[in-house]
Coordinates of C-alpha atoms in Angstrom, one line a residue:
Chain A
X1 CA -98.4 -98.1 -73.0
X2 CA -100.9 -100.7 -71.7
X3 CA -99.1 -100.5 -68.4
X4 CA -99.8 -96.8 -68.4
X5 CA -103.5 -97.3 -69.1
X6 CA -103.7 -99.9 -66.3
X7 CA -101.9 -97.7 -63.8
X8 CA -103.9 -94.6 -64.5
X9 CA -107.3 -96.5 -64.3
X10 CA -106.6 -99.3 -61.9
X11 CA -108.8 -97.7 -59.2
X12 CA -111.9 -97.9 -61.4
X13 CA -110.9 -101.3 -62.7
X14 CA -110.4 -102.8 -59.3
X15 CA -113.6 -101.2 -57.8
X16 CA -115.7 -102.3 -60.7
X17 CA -114.3 -105.8 -60.6
X18 CA -114.9 -105.9 -56.8
X19 CA -118.5 -104.8 -57.2
X20 CA -119.2 -107.4 -59.8
X21 CA -117.6 -110.0 -57.6
X22 CA -119.8 -108.9 -54.7
X23 CA -122.9 -109.1 -56.9
X24 CA -121.8 -112.5 -58.1
X25 CA -121.4 -113.7 -54.5
X26 CA -124.9 -112.4 -53.7
X27 CA -126.5 -114.1 -56.7
X28 CA -124.6 -117.3 -56.1
X29 CA -125.6 -117.3 -52.4
X30 CA -129.3 -116.6 -53.2
X31 CA -129.4 -119.3 -55.9
X32 CA -127.8 -121.9 -53.6
X33 CA -130.2 -121.1 -50.8
X34 CA -133.2 -121.2 -53.3
X35 CA -131.9 -124.5 -54.7
X36 CA -131.8 -126.0 -51.2
X37 CA -135.3 -124.7 -50.4
X38 CA -136.6 -126.3 -53.6
X39 CA -135.0 -129.6 -52.7
X40 CA -136.6 -129.6 -49.3
X41 CA -140.0 -128.3 -50.0
X42 CA -140.9 -129.1 -53.6
X43 CA -143.7 -131.5 -54.3
X44 CA -143.1 -134.0 -57.2
X45 CA -143.2 -132.3 -60.6
X46 CA -142.4 -128.9 -59.1
X47 CA -141.3 -126.3 -59.8
X48 CA -143.5 -126.2 -62.9
X49 CA -146.8 -124.8 -64.1
X50 CA -148.8 -127.3 -62.1
X51 CA -151.4 -126.1 -59.5
X52 CA -149.7 -127.9 -56.7
X53 CA -146.6 -125.9 -57.2
X54 CA -148.3 -122.6 -56.2
X55 CA -146.8 -122.4 -52.7
X56 CA -143.3 -123.1 -54.0
X57 CA -143.7 -120.5 -56.7
X58 CA -144.7 -117.9 -54.2
X59 CA -141.8 -118.7 -51.9
X60 CA -139.4 -118.5 -54.8
X61 CA -141.0 -115.3 -56.0
X62 CA -140.4 -113.7 -52.6
X63 CA -136.7 -114.7 -52.6
X64 CA -136.3 -113.4 -56.2
X65 CA -137.9 -110.1 -55.4
X66 CA -135.7 -109.6 -52.3
X67 CA -132.6 -109.9 -54.4
X68 CA -134.0 -108.2 -57.4
X69 CA -134.7 -105.1 -55.4
X70 CA -131.0 -104.8 -54.6
X71 CA -129.9 -104.7 -58.3
X72 CA -133.1 -103.9 -60.1
X73 CA -131.9 -100.3 -60.6
X74 CA -128.8 -101.6 -62.4
X75 CA -129.9 -101.1 -66.0
X76 CA -129.8 -97.4 -65.4
X77 CA -127.4 -96.9 -62.6
X78 CA -124.6 -99.2 -63.7
X79 CA -124.1 -97.4 -67.1
X80 CA -124.4 -94.0 -65.4
X81 CA -121.6 -95.1 -63.0
X82 CA -119.4 -96.5 -65.8
X83 CA -119.8 -93.3 -67.7
X84 CA -119.1 -91.1 -64.7
X85 CA -116.1 -93.0 -63.4
X86 CA -114.6 -94.6 -66.5
X87 CA -115.5 -92.2 -69.3
X88 CA -115.7 -88.7 -67.8
X89 CA -112.2 -88.7 -66.1
X90 CA -110.5 -90.3 -69.1
X91 CA -109.9 -87.0 -70.8
X92 CA -111.5 -84.6 -68.2
X93 CA -109.1 -85.3 -65.4
X94 CA -106.1 -85.3 -67.8
X95 CA -107.1 -81.8 -68.9
X96 CA -107.9 -80.4 -65.5
X97 CA -104.7 -81.5 -64.0
X98 CA -102.6 -80.5 -67.0
X99 CA -101.2 -84.0 -67.4
X100 CA -102.3 -84.1 -71.0
X101 CA -99.3 -82.0 -71.7
X102 CA -97.2 -84.7 -70.1
X103 CA -98.9 -87.7 -71.7
X104 CA -99.1 -86.2 -75.2
X105 CA -95.6 -85.0 -75.5
X106 CA -93.9 -88.4 -75.2
X107 CA -92.7 -90.5 -78.1
X108 CA -96.1 -92.3 -78.2
X109 CA -98.3 -90.3 -80.5
X110 CA -101.6 -88.8 -79.3
X111 CA -103.4 -90.9 -81.9
X112 CA -101.9 -94.1 -80.5
X113 CA -102.5 -93.0 -76.9
X114 CA -106.2 -92.5 -77.7
X115 CA -106.4 -95.8 -79.5
X116 CA -104.9 -97.8 -76.7
X117 CA -106.9 -96.0 -74.0
X118 CA -110.2 -96.3 -75.8
X119 CA -109.8 -99.8 -76.9
X120 CA -108.4 -101.2 -73.6
X121 CA -110.9 -99.5 -71.4
X122 CA -113.8 -99.9 -73.9
X123 CA -112.9 -103.6 -74.0
X124 CA -112.9 -103.9 -70.3
X125 CA -116.2 -102.1 -70.0
X126 CA -117.8 -104.5 -72.6
X127 CA -116.3 -107.5 -70.7
X128 CA -117.8 -106.2 -67.4
X129 CA -121.2 -105.8 -69.0
X130 CA -121.1 -109.3 -70.4
X131 CA -120.1 -110.7 -67.1
X132 CA -123.1 -109.0 -65.4
X133 CA -125.4 -110.4 -68.1
X134 CA -124.0 -113.9 -67.7
X135 CA -124.4 -113.8 -63.9
X136 CA -128.0 -112.6 -64.1
X137 CA -128.8 -115.1 -66.9
X138 CA -127.5 -118.0 -64.7
X139 CA -129.2 -116.8 -61.6
X140 CA -132.8 -116.0 -62.9
X141 CA -133.8 -119.5 -64.1
X142 CA -133.3 -120.9 -60.6
X143 CA -136.4 -118.9 -59.6
X144 CA -138.2 -118.5 -62.8
X145 CA -138.5 -122.0 -64.3
X146 CA -141.2 -121.8 -66.8
X147 CA -142.1 -118.2 -66.3
X148 CA -139.7 -116.1 -68.3
X149 CA -139.8 -112.3 -68.5
X150 CA -136.5 -111.4 -70.1
X151 CA -138.4 -109.8 -73.0
X152 CA -141.5 -108.2 -71.6
X153 CA -139.9 -106.6 -68.6
X154 CA -137.7 -103.9 -70.0
X155 CA -135.6 -103.7 -66.9
X156 CA -134.7 -107.3 -67.1
X157 CA -134.3 -107.1 -70.8
X158 CA -131.5 -104.6 -70.3
X159 CA -129.7 -106.8 -67.8
X160 CA -129.4 -109.9 -70.0
X161 CA -128.1 -110.7 -73.5
X162 CA -125.7 -108.1 -74.9
X163 CA -127.6 -105.1 -73.5
X164 CA -125.5 -104.4 -70.4
X165 CA -122.3 -104.5 -72.5
X166 CA -123.6 -102.0 -75.1
X167 CA -125.1 -99.7 -72.5
X168 CA -121.9 -99.7 -70.6
X169 CA -119.9 -99.0 -73.7
X170 CA -122.3 -96.2 -74.7
X171 CA -122.0 -94.6 -71.3
X172 CA -118.2 -94.9 -71.4
X173 CA -118.1 -93.2 -74.9
X174 CA -120.5 -90.5 -73.8
X175 CA -118.4 -89.7 -70.7
X176 CA -115.2 -89.6 -72.8
X177 CA -116.8 -87.2 -75.2
X178 CA -118.1 -85.1 -72.4
X179 CA -114.7 -85.0 -70.8
X180 CA -113.2 -83.8 -74.1
X181 CA -115.8 -81.2 -74.5
X182 CA -115.8 -79.7 -71.0
X183 CA -112.1 -80.5 -70.2
X184 CA -113.4 -81.0 -66.6
X185 CA -114.5 -84.2 -64.8
X186 CA -117.4 -83.0 -62.8
X187 CA -119.5 -81.4 -65.5
X188 CA -118.7 -84.4 -67.7
X189 CA -120.0 -86.7 -65.0
X190 CA -123.2 -84.7 -64.7
X191 CA -123.7 -84.8 -68.4
X192 CA -123.2 -88.6 -68.5
X193 CA -125.9 -89.1 -65.8
X194 CA -128.4 -86.9 -67.6
X195 CA -127.4 -88.3 -71.0
X196 CA -127.7 -91.9 -70.0
X197 CA -131.1 -91.3 -68.4
X198 CA -132.5 -89.4 -71.4
X199 CA -131.1 -92.0 -73.8
X200 CA -132.6 -94.9 -71.8
X201 CA -136.1 -93.5 -71.8
X202 CA -135.8 -92.5 -75.5
X203 CA -134.7 -96.1 -76.3
X204 CA -137.7 -97.4 -74.3
X205 CA -140.0 -95.4 -76.5
X206 CA -138.1 -96.3 -79.6
X207 CA -137.9 -100.0 -79.0
X208 CA -141.6 -100.4 -80.0
X209 CA -140.5 -99.6 -83.5
X210 CA -137.7 -102.1 -83.8
X211 CA -140.1 -104.3 -85.7
X212 CA -143.6 -104.2 -87.1
X213 CA -145.8 -105.3 -84.1
X214 CA -147.7 -108.5 -84.4
X215 CA -151.5 -108.3 -84.3
X216 CA -153.9 -110.6 -82.5
X217 CA -157.7 -110.4 -82.4
X218 CA -159.1 -111.4 -79.0
X219 CA -162.6 -112.2 -78.1
X220 CA -163.9 -112.4 -74.5
X221 CA -160.9 -110.8 -73.1
X222 CA -158.7 -107.8 -73.7
X223 CA -155.6 -109.3 -72.1
X224 CA -153.0 -111.2 -74.2
X225 CA -152.2 -114.6 -72.8
X226 CA -148.5 -114.1 -72.9
X227 CA -147.0 -112.4 -69.9
X228 CA -143.6 -111.9 -71.6
X229 CA -144.9 -110.1 -74.7
X230 CA -144.4 -106.3 -75.1
X231 CA -147.7 -104.6 -75.7
X232 CA -147.6 -101.7 -78.2
X233 CA -151.3 -100.8 -78.4
X234 CA -154.8 -102.1 -78.7
X235 CA -158.1 -101.2 -80.5
X236 CA -161.7 -102.4 -80.8
X237 CA -162.8 -104.0 -84.0
X238 CA -166.4 -103.5 -85.0
X239 CA -168.4 -106.4 -86.2
X240 CA -168.0 -104.9 -89.7
X241 CA -164.2 -105.4 -89.4
X242 CA -163.4 -101.7 -89.0
X243 CA -160.9 -100.8 -86.3
X244 CA -161.8 -98.0 -83.9
X245 CA -160.1 -96.5 -80.9
X246 CA -163.4 -96.0 -79.1
X247 CA -166.5 -97.9 -80.0
X248 CA -169.4 -95.5 -80.5
X249 CA -173.1 -96.3 -81.0
X250 CA -172.6 -99.9 -79.8
X251 CA -175.6 -99.6 -77.5
X252 CA -173.6 -100.9 -74.5
X253 CA -174.0 -98.7 -71.4
X254 CA -170.7 -97.5 -70.1
X255 CA -170.2 -96.4 -66.5
X256 CA -167.1 -95.1 -64.8
X257 CA -165.6 -97.3 -62.2
X258 CA -165.2 -95.9 -58.7
X259 CA -161.9 -96.4 -57.0
X260 CA -159.8 -99.3 -58.2
X261 CA -162.7 -101.5 -59.1
X262 CA -162.9 -102.6 -62.7
X263 CA -166.4 -104.1 -62.5
X264 CA -168.1 -101.5 -64.8
X265 CA -165.3 -101.7 -67.4
X266 CA -165.6 -105.5 -67.5
X267 CA -169.4 -105.4 -67.9
X268 CA -169.0 -103.0 -70.8
X269 CA -166.3 -105.1 -72.5
X270 CA -168.5 -108.2 -72.1
X271 CA -171.4 -106.4 -73.6
X272 CA -169.2 -105.4 -76.6
X273 CA -167.9 -108.9 -77.1
X274 CA -171.6 -110.1 -77.0
X275 CA -172.4 -107.7 -79.8
X276 CA -169.7 -109.2 -82.0
X277 CA -166.9 -106.7 -81.2
X278 CA -163.4 -108.0 -81.0
X279 CA -160.3 -106.6 -79.4
X280 CA -157.1 -106.2 -81.5
X281 CA -153.8 -106.3 -79.6
X282 CA -150.5 -105.0 -81.2
X283 CA -147.5 -106.6 -79.5
X284 CA -144.0 -107.9 -79.9
X285 CA -143.8 -111.6 -79.0
X286 CA -140.9 -112.8 -76.8
X287 CA -139.4 -114.7 -79.9
X288 CA -138.1 -111.3 -80.9
X289 CA -135.7 -111.2 -78.0
X290 CA -132.5 -111.4 -80.0
X291 CA -133.8 -109.2 -82.8
X292 CA -134.4 -106.5 -80.2
X293 CA -131.2 -107.1 -78.4
X294 CA -129.1 -106.8 -81.6
X295 CA -131.1 -103.8 -82.8
X296 CA -130.4 -102.0 -79.5
X297 CA -126.8 -103.1 -79.6
X298 CA -126.4 -101.8 -83.2
X299 CA -127.8 -98.4 -82.3
X300 CA -125.8 -98.0 -79.2
X301 CA -122.6 -99.3 -80.7
X302 CA -122.9 -96.9 -83.6
X303 CA -123.6 -94.0 -81.1
X304 CA -120.5 -95.1 -79.1
X305 CA -118.3 -95.1 -82.2
X306 CA -119.6 -91.6 -83.2
X307 CA -119.0 -90.2 -79.6
X308 CA -115.5 -91.8 -79.5
X309 CA -114.7 -90.3 -82.9
X310 CA -115.9 -86.9 -81.7
X311 CA -113.8 -87.1 -78.6
X312 CA -110.7 -88.1 -80.7
X313 CA -111.3 -85.4 -83.2
X314 CA -111.5 -82.8 -80.5
X315 CA -108.3 -84.0 -78.9
X316 CA -106.3 -84.3 -82.2
X317 CA -107.3 -80.9 -83.4
X318 CA -105.9 -79.1 -80.4
X319 CA -104.1 -81.5 -78.1
X320 CA -102.6 -78.7 -75.9
Chain B
X1 CA -75.1 -76.9 -89.8
X2 CA -78.9 -77.4 -89.5
X3 CA -80.3 -75.5 -86.5
X4 CA -81.8 -77.5 -83.7
X5 CA -85.0 -75.6 -84.0
X6 CA -86.3 -73.7 -87.0
X7 CA -89.5 -71.8 -87.0
X8 CA -90.8 -70.4 -90.3
X9 CA -93.7 -68.0 -90.8
X10 CA -95.6 -69.5 -87.9
X11 CA -99.1 -68.2 -87.2
X12 CA -101.4 -69.5 -84.5
X13 CA -104.9 -68.3 -83.7
X14 CA -107.1 -68.9 -80.7
X15 CA -110.6 -68.3 -81.9
X16 CA -110.3 -64.8 -83.5
X17 CA -107.1 -63.6 -81.9
X18 CA -103.8 -64.2 -83.5
X19 CA -101.4 -65.3 -80.7
X20 CA -98.5 -65.8 -83.0
X21 CA -98.1 -63.9 -86.3
X22 CA -95.4 -64.4 -88.9
X23 CA -93.0 -65.9 -86.4
X24 CA -89.7 -67.0 -87.7
X25 CA -86.6 -67.8 -85.8
X26 CA -83.9 -70.5 -85.4
X27 CA -81.8 -71.8 -82.6
X28 CA -78.4 -73.4 -83.4
X29 CA -77.5 -76.8 -82.0
X30 CA -75.9 -76.9 -78.6
X31 CA -77.3 -73.5 -77.4
X32 CA -79.3 -72.7 -74.3
X33 CA -81.8 -70.3 -75.6
X34 CA -83.9 -68.0 -73.4
X35 CA -87.4 -67.2 -74.6
X36 CA -88.5 -64.0 -72.9
X37 CA -91.4 -61.7 -73.2
X38 CA -94.2 -60.2 -71.3
X39 CA -97.2 -62.3 -70.3
X40 CA -99.4 -63.0 -73.2
X41 CA -96.6 -62.5 -75.7
X42 CA -97.1 -66.1 -77.1
X43 CA -94.2 -67.9 -75.4
X44 CA -96.3 -70.8 -74.3
X45 CA -98.0 -71.0 -77.6
X46 CA -94.7 -71.0 -79.5
X47 CA -93.5 -73.9 -77.2
X48 CA -96.7 -75.8 -77.7
X49 CA -96.4 -75.5 -81.4
X50 CA -92.8 -76.7 -81.1
X51 CA -93.7 -79.9 -79.2
X52 CA -96.8 -80.7 -81.3
X53 CA -99.4 -79.8 -78.8
X54 CA -101.1 -77.5 -81.3
X55 CA -101.3 -77.3 -85.1
X56 CA -100.3 -74.0 -86.5
X57 CA -102.7 -72.2 -88.8
X58 CA -99.7 -71.3 -91.0
X59 CA -96.0 -71.9 -91.2
X60 CA -94.1 -74.7 -89.7
X61 CA -91.7 -75.8 -87.0
X62 CA -88.8 -78.0 -87.7
X63 CA -87.0 -79.8 -84.9
X64 CA -83.8 -81.8 -85.7
X65 CA -84.4 -85.0 -83.8
X66 CA -86.3 -85.8 -80.6
X67 CA -87.9 -83.1 -78.6
X68 CA -88.8 -83.4 -74.9
X69 CA -91.0 -80.9 -73.1
X70 CA -91.6 -79.9 -69.5
X71 CA -94.9 -77.9 -69.4
X72 CA -95.7 -75.0 -67.1
X73 CA -96.4 -76.1 -63.5
X74 CA -94.5 -79.4 -64.2
X75 CA -97.5 -81.7 -64.8
X76 CA -97.0 -85.2 -63.4
X77 CA -99.4 -87.8 -62.1
X78 CA -99.7 -87.0 -58.4
X79 CA -100.8 -90.5 -57.4
X80 CA -97.8 -92.1 -59.1
X81 CA -94.7 -92.8 -57.1
X82 CA -91.4 -91.4 -58.4
X83 CA -90.5 -95.0 -59.5
X84 CA -93.8 -95.3 -61.4
X85 CA -93.2 -92.0 -63.0
X86 CA -90.0 -93.4 -64.4
X87 CA -91.8 -96.5 -65.6
X88 CA -94.3 -94.2 -67.3
X89 CA -91.4 -92.5 -69.1
X90 CA -89.9 -95.9 -70.1
X91 CA -93.2 -97.2 -71.5
X92 CA -94.0 -94.1 -73.4
X93 CA -90.7 -93.5 -75.1
X94 CA -88.5 -95.2 -77.7
X95 CA -85.3 -93.8 -76.3
X96 CA -85.0 -94.1 -72.6
X97 CA -82.0 -93.9 -70.2
X98 CA -83.4 -95.3 -67.0
X99 CA -80.1 -95.8 -65.3
X100 CA -79.1 -92.2 -65.8
X101 CA -82.5 -91.1 -64.5
X102 CA -82.3 -93.3 -61.4
X103 CA -78.7 -92.0 -60.7
X104 CA -79.8 -88.4 -61.0
X105 CA -82.7 -88.8 -58.6
X106 CA -80.4 -90.7 -56.1
X107 CA -77.9 -87.9 -56.4
X108 CA -80.6 -85.3 -55.7
X109 CA -81.8 -87.4 -52.7
X110 CA -85.3 -87.9 -54.1
X111 CA -86.7 -91.2 -52.8
X112 CA -88.2 -93.4 -55.6
X113 CA -91.0 -94.7 -53.3
X114 CA -92.3 -91.2 -52.5
X115 CA -95.6 -90.2 -54.2
X116 CA -95.2 -87.4 -56.7
X117 CA -98.0 -85.5 -55.0
X118 CA -95.9 -85.4 -51.8
X119 CA -92.8 -83.9 -53.3
X120 CA -91.6 -80.3 -52.6
X121 CA -91.8 -77.9 -55.5
X122 CA -88.1 -78.2 -56.2
X123 CA -88.2 -82.0 -56.1
X124 CA -91.1 -82.0 -58.4
X125 CA -89.3 -79.8 -60.9
X126 CA -86.3 -82.1 -60.7
X127 CA -88.4 -85.2 -61.4
X128 CA -90.1 -83.5 -64.3
X129 CA -86.7 -82.4 -65.8
X130 CA -85.2 -85.9 -65.1
X131 CA -88.2 -87.5 -66.9
X132 CA -87.5 -85.2 -69.9
X133 CA -83.7 -85.7 -69.9
X134 CA -84.0 -89.5 -69.7
X135 CA -85.5 -89.5 -73.1
X136 CA -82.0 -88.3 -74.4
X137 CA -83.7 -85.5 -76.4
X138 CA -81.9 -83.4 -79.0
X139 CA -84.1 -80.4 -78.0
X140 CA -85.4 -79.8 -74.5
X141 CA -88.2 -77.3 -74.2
X142 CA -89.0 -76.0 -70.7
X143 CA -91.9 -73.7 -70.1
X144 CA -91.2 -71.4 -67.1
X145 CA -89.1 -74.1 -65.4
X146 CA -88.2 -71.8 -62.6
X147 CA -91.6 -70.3 -61.7
X148 CA -92.8 -71.0 -58.2
X149 CA -89.4 -72.2 -57.0
X150 CA -87.3 -70.8 -54.2
X151 CA -83.9 -69.3 -55.1
X152 CA -82.0 -72.5 -54.0
X153 CA -84.3 -74.8 -56.0
X154 CA -84.0 -72.4 -59.0
X155 CA -80.2 -72.7 -58.8
X156 CA -80.3 -76.5 -58.5
X157 CA -82.7 -77.0 -61.4
X158 CA -80.6 -74.8 -63.7
X159 CA -77.4 -76.6 -62.6
X160 CA -79.0 -79.9 -63.5
X161 CA -79.9 -78.7 -66.9
X162 CA -76.5 -77.1 -67.5
X163 CA -74.7 -80.3 -66.6
X164 CA -76.6 -82.1 -69.4
X165 CA -75.9 -79.3 -71.9
X166 CA -72.1 -79.5 -71.1
X167 CA -72.2 -83.2 -71.9
X168 CA -73.3 -83.3 -75.5
X169 CA -75.4 -82.0 -78.3
X170 CA -78.4 -81.0 -76.3
X171 CA -80.1 -77.8 -77.2
X172 CA -82.4 -76.1 -74.7
X173 CA -85.2 -73.6 -75.2
X174 CA -86.5 -72.2 -71.9
X175 CA -89.0 -69.5 -71.2
X176 CA -89.1 -67.1 -68.4
X177 CA -90.4 -63.6 -67.7
X178 CA -87.6 -63.1 -65.1
X179 CA -84.6 -62.2 -67.1
X180 CA -82.2 -62.2 -64.2
X181 CA -82.7 -66.0 -63.9
X182 CA -81.2 -66.5 -67.4
X183 CA -78.2 -64.2 -67.4
X184 CA -75.7 -66.8 -66.3
X185 CA -77.0 -69.8 -68.0
X186 CA -78.3 -68.9 -71.5
X187 CA -76.2 -68.0 -74.5
X188 CA -79.0 -67.3 -77.0
X189 CA -81.8 -64.9 -76.6
X190 CA -85.2 -64.7 -78.2
X191 CA -87.5 -61.8 -77.3
X192 CA -91.1 -62.4 -78.1
X193 CA -93.5 -59.5 -78.1
X194 CA -97.1 -59.4 -79.2
X195 CA -96.8 -62.7 -81.1
X196 CA -93.7 -61.8 -83.0
X197 CA -90.0 -62.3 -82.3
X198 CA -88.3 -59.0 -81.7
X199 CA -84.8 -60.1 -80.9
X200 CA -83.1 -63.3 -81.8
X201 CA -79.4 -64.0 -81.5
X202 CA -76.3 -64.9 -79.6
X203 CA -76.4 -63.0 -76.3
X204 CA -72.7 -61.9 -76.3
X205 CA -73.0 -60.6 -79.9
X206 CA -76.2 -58.8 -79.0
X207 CA -74.6 -57.2 -76.0
X208 CA -71.5 -56.3 -78.0
X209 CA -73.6 -54.8 -80.7
X210 CA -75.6 -52.4 -78.4
X211 CA -74.6 -49.4 -76.3
X212 CA -76.3 -47.6 -73.4
X213 CA -75.7 -43.9 -74.1
X214 CA -76.3 -41.0 -71.6
X215 CA -75.8 -37.4 -72.5
X216 CA -77.5 -34.0 -73.0
X217 CA -80.7 -34.1 -74.9
X218 CA -79.5 -32.0 -77.8
X219 CA -76.5 -34.3 -78.6
X220 CA -76.8 -36.2 -81.9
X221 CA -76.7 -40.0 -82.1
X222 CA -76.7 -40.0 -85.9
X223 CA -74.6 -43.1 -86.6
X224 CA -76.5 -45.3 -84.2
X225 CA -80.0 -46.9 -84.5
X226 CA -81.9 -45.9 -81.5
X227 CA -83.8 -48.8 -79.9
X228 CA -85.5 -46.8 -77.1
X229 CA -84.8 -43.6 -75.3
X230 CA -85.9 -42.0 -72.1
X231 CA -85.5 -38.5 -70.8
X232 CA -84.9 -37.5 -67.2
X233 CA -84.7 -33.8 -66.9
X234 CA -82.1 -32.5 -69.4
X235 CA -80.4 -35.9 -69.6
X236 CA -81.3 -38.5 -72.2
X237 CA -80.6 -42.2 -71.7
X238 CA -80.9 -44.5 -74.7
X239 CA -80.1 -47.9 -75.9
X240 CA -78.7 -47.9 -79.4
X241 CA -77.6 -50.6 -81.9
X242 CA -74.5 -50.1 -84.0
X243 CA -71.3 -48.0 -83.8
X244 CA -70.9 -45.4 -81.1
X245 CA -71.8 -41.9 -82.1
X246 CA -69.2 -39.3 -82.9
X247 CA -70.6 -36.6 -80.6
X248 CA -68.2 -36.7 -77.6
X249 CA -70.8 -35.5 -75.1
X250 CA -72.2 -39.1 -75.0
X251 CA -71.0 -41.4 -72.4
X252 CA -71.3 -45.0 -73.6
X253 CA -71.2 -48.4 -71.9
X254 CA -72.1 -52.0 -72.7
X255 CA -75.7 -52.9 -71.7
X256 CA -76.7 -55.7 -69.3
X257 CA -79.0 -58.4 -70.6
X258 CA -82.0 -57.1 -68.6
X259 CA -81.5 -53.5 -70.0
X260 CA -81.3 -54.8 -73.5
X261 CA -84.5 -56.9 -73.1
X262 CA -86.4 -54.0 -71.4
X263 CA -85.4 -51.5 -74.1
X264 CA -86.8 -53.7 -76.8
X265 CA -90.0 -54.6 -75.0
X266 CA -90.6 -50.8 -74.4
X267 CA -90.5 -50.1 -78.1
X268 CA -92.2 -53.0 -80.0
X269 CA -91.4 -51.3 -83.4
X270 CA -87.6 -52.0 -82.9
X271 CA -86.2 -55.3 -83.9
X272 CA -82.8 -57.1 -83.9
X273 CA -83.2 -60.1 -86.0
X274 CA -80.8 -61.9 -88.2
X275 CA -81.2 -60.9 -91.9
X276 CA -83.8 -63.2 -93.4
X277 CA -82.2 -66.3 -94.9
X278 CA -83.4 -67.4 -98.3
X279 CA -85.9 -70.1 -97.8
X280 CA -84.1 -73.4 -98.2
X281 CA -87.1 -75.1 -99.7

């Protein structure tokens, strides 16, 4: 039975493995080149947070961005592709070519057929996602020593840890369920792309609520000194301690900035701080990385199980 | 002896329409049964219920032993080679006679390396039938096995199946809406009409038990049960079941299979079914 699964899906498996290998080669090449550059150009103590390391940091940043632009779309596109080419055809193509009547009338029961297909392909998809995560996690520190952004940047967050694996699994399950629903590959593919996109933006919104945000009161600035934190919101705190969205009656003149200048806003903020106002920031600190990873993993895994169950139920109710 | 296939009180519904209603029939072991009926009579549904592709709303289907199925249009994986198709069969089944399958295909001149998608219609049908036969089934169910085949391929496919039947205990149930295809090969007949079996029985006995009568319209056919009648001018032609009538003006002869089937399909209220057997449960 596993041979049958492999034979039916070997095109997807080979192409996915090939693309991962290609990406791996690209990352490896870029990391090796960057390592050589660092060895040749780095001043003592660099890379690091020191002032003398600025030029090196900029050069590395440029290299990082060049490669990142190639696969920065991956958190969204990779799951969409997995759903469209692994999930949607799993049942959709079987139905539209009538081969379900061949596959499901052999001695192997439909239940077992489903179990093997879903677990083997689901397992492969999870393995692929973890491999991507591993490669990205090994590659990024070469450029980003000391400046991490795996938590604050939601795109990067979804490329490391267990996120790629659960996103791929979710897309695969969604595609399988769509294939069972439509009994056609193409509409199932369309639904997967739309579904993954909607889910991703929903999860972006939802992720603010994975934990109670931390609160910090700032004075003299409205910017939190942690580039990797995820900001949830902010508010002014009156000298009395009352939190308000917009300070009123503070006596500070407020003028609208022209163009992209922030001069007037700054002046107004400084005036407020001068009068004893403080600025409260609500945020998630980067230490919550794994908590957020596992929360997202839990939600998506549960959704995958439900979708897989729906697909199986639909198939078992009326296999023909 | 237990029948190879026994269907009791089967009812299947698609959404709100009943495709099969109160469908009971049985096919004895070793028979080649023809399942005929107009399009939409429920032939495919009955076969799908037999092979487990759908769950009936009521009733049940009992098959003695293993059942193999060749669906309409002979679904096979087009991107598999013939050899891989055989591997598929071996991996997906408990019983598998790979040597016999390879021999059959060699005999038919179908190359194992050829992609299934590149086979002719006749070769494809032969591969599908080979795949089913290699499972050494007790019951082989074929849904329109001869549709879309040229006359030569029809003959070859039927001959392959008949060779297997001659060899052992295999029972075959095959559907067709072309009765003439079945005349020489089948020895059991099931006529399905509007979701119910109308005729079920041994073909020879059925033909022996019916008469085609032609005579003047006023003649009486009192002793016979009229299945269907048609009038052309002053002549009446009818198909009757039972003893020949006493009125000497009738000319009687034995019907052909096609005539028998047509007569029943024209009058859905007539039926020729074995007397209901007491439920064995």
